[in-house]
Short mmCIF file of C-alpha atoms in Angstrom, two decimals:
data_model
loop_
_atom_site.label_atom_id
_atom_site.label_comp_id
_atom_site.label_asym_id
_atom_site.label_seq_id
_atom_site.Cartn_x
_atom_site.Cartn_y
_atom_site.Cartn_z
CA GLY A 1 8.06 -28.07 3.26
CA ASN A 2 4.39 -27.29 2.83
CA SER A 3 2.02 -30.22 2.46
CA VAL A 4 -1.66 -31.13 2.51
CA THR A 5 -3.22 -34.37 3.73
CA GLN A 6 -6.83 -35.23 3.03
CA MET A 7 -8.94 -38.24 3.76
CA GLU A 8 -8.91 -41.02 1.24
CA GLY A 9 -11.97 -41.85 -0.74
CA PRO A 10 -14.15 -42.77 -2.22
CA VAL A 11 -16.83 -41.36 0.03
CA THR A 12 -20.24 -42.75 -0.86
CA LEU A 13 -23.35 -41.04 0.52
CA SER A 14 -27.05 -41.04 -0.09
CA GLU A 15 -28.68 -37.85 -1.30
CA GLU A 16 -29.39 -35.35 1.50
CA ALA A 17 -26.76 -36.89 3.78
CA PHE A 18 -24.22 -34.75 5.68
CA LEU A 19 -20.75 -34.53 4.19
CA THR A 20 -17.39 -34.03 5.85
CA ILE A 21 -14.09 -34.35 4.01
CA ASN A 22 -11.10 -33.91 6.29
CA CYS A 23 -8.08 -31.84 5.33
CA THR A 24 -5.03 -31.00 7.41
CA TYR A 25 -1.96 -29.09 6.39
CA THR A 26 1.66 -28.43 7.29
CA ALA A 27 3.05 -25.00 6.52
CA THR A 28 5.15 -22.23 7.93
CA GLY A 29 3.49 -18.94 8.66
CA TYR A 30 -0.07 -18.32 7.61
CA PRO A 31 -0.96 -19.95 4.30
CA SER A 32 -4.16 -19.42 2.35
CA LEU A 33 -6.37 -22.49 2.06
CA PHE A 34 -8.57 -23.63 -0.80
CA TRP A 35 -10.98 -26.32 -1.84
CA TYR A 36 -11.09 -27.12 -5.54
CA VAL A 37 -13.58 -29.45 -7.22
CA GLN A 38 -13.18 -31.51 -10.38
CA TYR A 39 -16.40 -32.69 -11.98
CA PRO A 40 -16.21 -35.60 -14.44
CA GLY A 41 -14.65 -34.46 -17.71
CA GLU A 42 -14.04 -30.92 -16.49
CA GLY A 43 -11.11 -28.89 -15.22
CA LEU A 44 -10.40 -27.94 -11.63
CA GLN A 45 -12.62 -25.18 -10.30
CA LEU A 46 -12.30 -23.16 -7.13
CA LEU A 47 -15.04 -24.09 -4.68
CA LEU A 48 -14.12 -21.90 -1.72
CA LYS A 49 -11.18 -20.35 0.08
CA ALA A 50 -10.05 -18.80 3.35
CA THR A 51 -7.05 -16.54 3.72
CA LYS A 52 -6.61 -16.18 7.47
CA ALA A 53 -7.24 -18.06 10.68
CA ASP A 54 -10.89 -18.45 11.70
CA ASP A 55 -12.12 -17.36 8.26
CA LYS A 56 -14.98 -19.44 6.89
CA GLY A 57 -15.18 -20.00 3.17
CA SER A 58 -18.54 -20.92 1.70
CA ASN A 59 -20.07 -21.58 -1.69
CA LYS A 60 -22.93 -23.69 -3.11
CA GLY A 61 -23.83 -24.91 0.39
CA PHE A 62 -20.28 -26.05 1.13
CA GLU A 63 -18.34 -24.57 4.04
CA ALA A 64 -14.86 -24.86 5.48
CA THR A 65 -13.27 -23.04 8.43
CA TYR A 66 -9.55 -22.24 8.64
CA ARG A 67 -8.45 -23.66 11.99
CA LYS A 68 -4.92 -22.60 12.82
CA GLU A 69 -4.82 -24.44 16.15
CA THR A 70 -5.57 -27.79 14.51
CA THR A 71 -4.05 -26.92 11.11
CA SER A 72 -7.26 -28.07 9.46
CA PHE A 73 -9.68 -26.96 6.76
CA HIS A 74 -12.40 -29.59 6.69
CA LEU A 75 -15.05 -29.37 3.98
CA GLU A 76 -18.70 -29.77 5.03
CA LYS A 77 -22.11 -29.71 3.43
CA GLY A 78 -25.36 -30.26 5.24
CA SER A 79 -27.27 -32.00 2.48
CA VAL A 80 -25.48 -33.40 -0.58
CA GLN A 81 -27.03 -33.81 -4.00
CA VAL A 82 -26.28 -36.25 -6.79
CA SER A 83 -24.78 -33.33 -8.72
CA ASP A 84 -22.11 -32.93 -6.01
CA SER A 85 -20.47 -36.17 -7.17
CA ALA A 86 -16.92 -35.15 -8.05
CA VAL A 87 -13.35 -35.21 -6.80
CA TYR A 88 -12.53 -32.62 -4.14
CA PHE A 89 -9.01 -31.29 -3.60
CA CYS A 90 -7.76 -29.38 -0.60
CA ALA A 91 -4.91 -27.01 -1.38
CA LEU A 92 -2.73 -24.38 0.24
CA ARG A 93 -0.84 -21.37 -0.98
CA GLY A 94 2.24 -20.52 1.02
CA ALA A 95 2.53 -17.44 3.18
CA VAL A 96 3.51 -14.10 1.69
CA MET A 97 7.21 -14.88 1.94
CA ASP A 98 6.70 -17.75 -0.53
CA SER A 99 6.69 -15.57 -3.62
CA SER A 100 5.78 -18.30 -6.08
CA TYR A 101 2.14 -18.36 -4.91
CA LYS A 102 1.91 -21.89 -6.23
CA LEU A 103 -0.77 -24.18 -4.84
CA ILE A 104 0.12 -27.41 -3.06
CA PHE A 105 -2.64 -29.98 -3.43
CA GLY A 106 -3.80 -32.95 -1.45
CA SER A 107 -4.39 -36.26 -3.19
CA GLY A 108 -8.11 -35.66 -3.66
CA THR A 109 -11.24 -37.31 -2.29
CA ARG A 110 -13.80 -38.78 -4.65
CA LEU A 111 -17.40 -38.23 -3.58
CA LEU A 112 -20.21 -40.37 -4.98
CA VAL A 113 -23.75 -39.39 -4.09
CA ARG A 114 -26.46 -41.94 -4.77
CA PRO A 115 -30.12 -40.99 -5.36
CA ASP B 1 -15.05 -18.34 -23.54
CA THR B 2 -11.96 -16.57 -22.17
CA GLY B 3 -10.77 -19.28 -19.79
CA VAL B 4 -7.49 -21.16 -19.89
CA SER B 5 -7.16 -23.19 -23.07
CA GLN B 6 -4.93 -26.23 -23.55
CA ASN B 7 -4.06 -28.15 -26.70
CA PRO B 8 -4.10 -30.91 -27.64
CA ARG B 9 -6.56 -32.38 -25.20
CA HIS B 10 -5.21 -35.86 -25.70
CA LYS B 11 -1.93 -37.07 -27.16
CA ILE B 12 -0.95 -40.68 -27.72
CA THR B 13 2.68 -41.26 -28.57
CA LYS B 14 5.27 -44.00 -28.68
CA ARG B 15 8.07 -44.17 -26.18
CA GLY B 16 11.04 -42.10 -27.29
CA GLN B 17 9.03 -39.54 -29.25
CA ASN B 18 8.87 -35.84 -28.40
CA VAL B 19 5.60 -34.12 -27.55
CA THR B 20 4.62 -30.51 -27.05
CA PHE B 21 1.64 -29.06 -25.23
CA ARG B 22 0.35 -25.54 -25.52
CA CYS B 23 -1.42 -23.39 -22.96
CA ASP B 24 -3.20 -20.11 -23.59
CA PRO B 25 -3.87 -18.41 -20.26
CA ILE B 26 -6.50 -15.84 -19.41
CA SER B 27 -5.28 -12.80 -21.29
CA GLU B 28 -4.58 -10.38 -18.46
CA HIS B 29 -2.96 -12.95 -16.16
CA ASN B 30 0.76 -12.52 -15.51
CA ARG B 31 1.43 -15.87 -13.84
CA LEU B 32 1.30 -19.21 -15.60
CA TYR B 33 1.76 -22.59 -13.93
CA TRP B 34 2.23 -26.15 -15.17
CA TYR B 35 1.13 -29.10 -13.08
CA ARG B 36 1.09 -32.85 -13.64
CA GLN B 37 -1.69 -35.09 -12.38
CA THR B 38 -1.64 -38.86 -12.36
CA LEU B 39 -4.62 -41.11 -11.71
CA GLY B 40 -5.84 -40.90 -8.15
CA GLN B 41 -3.44 -38.14 -7.19
CA GLY B 42 -3.63 -34.42 -6.79
CA PRO B 43 -1.91 -32.03 -9.17
CA GLU B 44 1.85 -31.76 -8.66
CA PHE B 45 3.61 -28.49 -9.35
CA LEU B 46 6.12 -28.51 -12.21
CA THR B 47 7.04 -24.92 -13.00
CA TYR B 48 5.75 -21.38 -13.22
CA PHE B 49 6.32 -18.18 -15.15
CA GLN B 50 5.80 -14.58 -14.31
CA ASN B 51 5.36 -12.88 -17.63
CA GLU B 52 8.09 -14.46 -19.80
CA ALA B 53 10.47 -15.37 -16.95
CA GLN B 54 10.53 -18.93 -15.66
CA LEU B 55 11.01 -18.39 -11.93
CA GLU B 56 10.80 -21.84 -10.40
CA LYS B 57 11.14 -25.44 -11.52
CA SER B 58 10.24 -28.45 -9.44
CA ARG B 59 12.66 -31.33 -8.99
CA LEU B 60 9.98 -33.35 -10.77
CA LEU B 61 10.92 -31.54 -13.96
CA SER B 62 13.68 -33.68 -15.42
CA ASP B 63 16.08 -32.50 -18.13
CA ARG B 64 13.75 -34.00 -20.73
CA PHE B 65 11.12 -31.41 -19.88
CA SER B 66 11.33 -27.83 -21.04
CA ALA B 67 8.82 -25.03 -20.80
CA GLU B 68 8.73 -21.65 -22.42
CA ARG B 69 6.55 -18.60 -22.37
CA PRO B 70 7.77 -16.32 -25.12
CA LYS B 71 6.42 -12.78 -24.94
CA GLY B 72 4.66 -13.61 -21.69
CA SER B 73 1.51 -14.89 -23.37
CA PHE B 74 0.99 -18.55 -24.31
CA SER B 75 3.28 -21.25 -22.96
CA THR B 76 4.56 -24.56 -24.29
CA LEU B 77 5.67 -27.63 -22.39
CA GLU B 78 7.86 -30.01 -24.35
CA ILE B 79 8.77 -33.52 -23.28
CA GLN B 80 11.66 -35.10 -25.14
CA ARG B 81 12.27 -38.84 -25.45
CA THR B 82 9.03 -39.69 -23.71
CA GLU B 83 8.88 -42.57 -21.26
CA GLN B 84 5.86 -44.55 -20.11
CA GLY B 85 6.17 -42.89 -16.71
CA ASP B 86 5.39 -39.56 -18.38
CA SER B 87 1.81 -40.69 -18.99
CA ALA B 88 -0.32 -38.23 -17.05
CA MET B 89 -2.63 -35.25 -17.34
CA TYR B 90 -0.69 -32.02 -17.79
CA LEU B 91 -2.55 -29.06 -16.36
CA CYS B 92 -1.99 -25.40 -17.02
CA ALA B 93 -3.21 -22.66 -14.73
CA SER B 94 -2.97 -18.90 -14.71
CA SER B 95 -3.41 -16.18 -12.14
CA LEU B 96 -3.07 -12.48 -11.63
CA ILE B 97 -0.51 -11.33 -9.09
CA GLY B 98 -0.73 -7.78 -7.89
CA GLN B 99 -3.80 -5.61 -7.85
CA GLY B 100 -6.80 -7.85 -8.30
CA ASP B 101 -5.04 -10.92 -6.93
CA THR B 102 -7.64 -13.20 -5.36
CA GLY B 103 -5.22 -16.06 -4.73
CA GLU B 104 -7.12 -18.23 -7.15
CA LEU B 105 -5.47 -20.26 -9.87
CA PHE B 106 -7.63 -20.77 -12.96
CA PHE B 107 -7.11 -24.16 -14.55
CA GLY B 108 -7.52 -25.42 -18.07
CA GLU B 109 -9.07 -28.80 -18.80
CA GLY B 110 -5.68 -30.41 -19.23
CA SER B 111 -3.76 -32.31 -21.87
CA ARG B 112 -3.71 -36.04 -21.37
CA LEU B 113 -0.53 -37.81 -22.47
CA THR B 114 -0.45 -41.54 -23.10
CA VAL B 115 2.94 -43.05 -23.85
CA LEU B 116 2.81 -46.53 -25.36
#
C-alpha cells in the first residue's frame, strides 16, 4: 500500500541556517504530495503541495520538488527563522483511481530553530 | 472563523466509559475525515464520509468505534468502553471533492482524549 517515510527529528538549527527534511514515498501511479506544518498548540496546516512529477511547490520560503525517479519530496528552506519551529509532516494522496482521496502521513519531523 | 471546529478540545475519562467527539466541517465541504494522532507520530486515517455516506473505514477502527454524519453536515465519533490505548488526539478534516478540489484537507485543532 501507499506509505511515506520521513527523516526522524528533532532537527535543531541556528537561525538563518539551511534546512532540508527528507521525505520518500511508496505509491502506485502518480500520487499528489504535500507538506503540512503543525505549530505548537495549532492544527495541521497545508504548507505546500505538488500534483505531478517535476512540479515544485513553494510557500513562505519553503520549497519541495516532486521527484518521480527517486520517489522523493524533500522540504528545503534557505534561511530558517525561529518562527519556523514546528512539526513538519510529509503526506501523499493516492492517484486518481484511489477514490477516497485520503492523505497518508509520515511520522513527522520536529524542527527547532535557535536564535 | 469558518474553519473546521472540533469539540470538546480535551476529554479526560476513566477506562470503560463512552466518549463522543463532534466535528463541524467547513460548510460547503462534502468530504469529512477522521484521523488519530499519537505522540510523536503522524495522523493515521480512521474513516471518511462523502456527504452522509461512510465510504471507508480503516482496520484501526475497532468495533468500539462508530462514526456518523447525519444529514451530511457535522459528524460524531463515539468510542465505547474506552481503553488506555485509545488515548490520542482525534483529528477531523474536511475537503471539497469535485469542482474546486485543490487536494487539500483542512484540519481542525483536534480533540485530545486521555483515558485514565
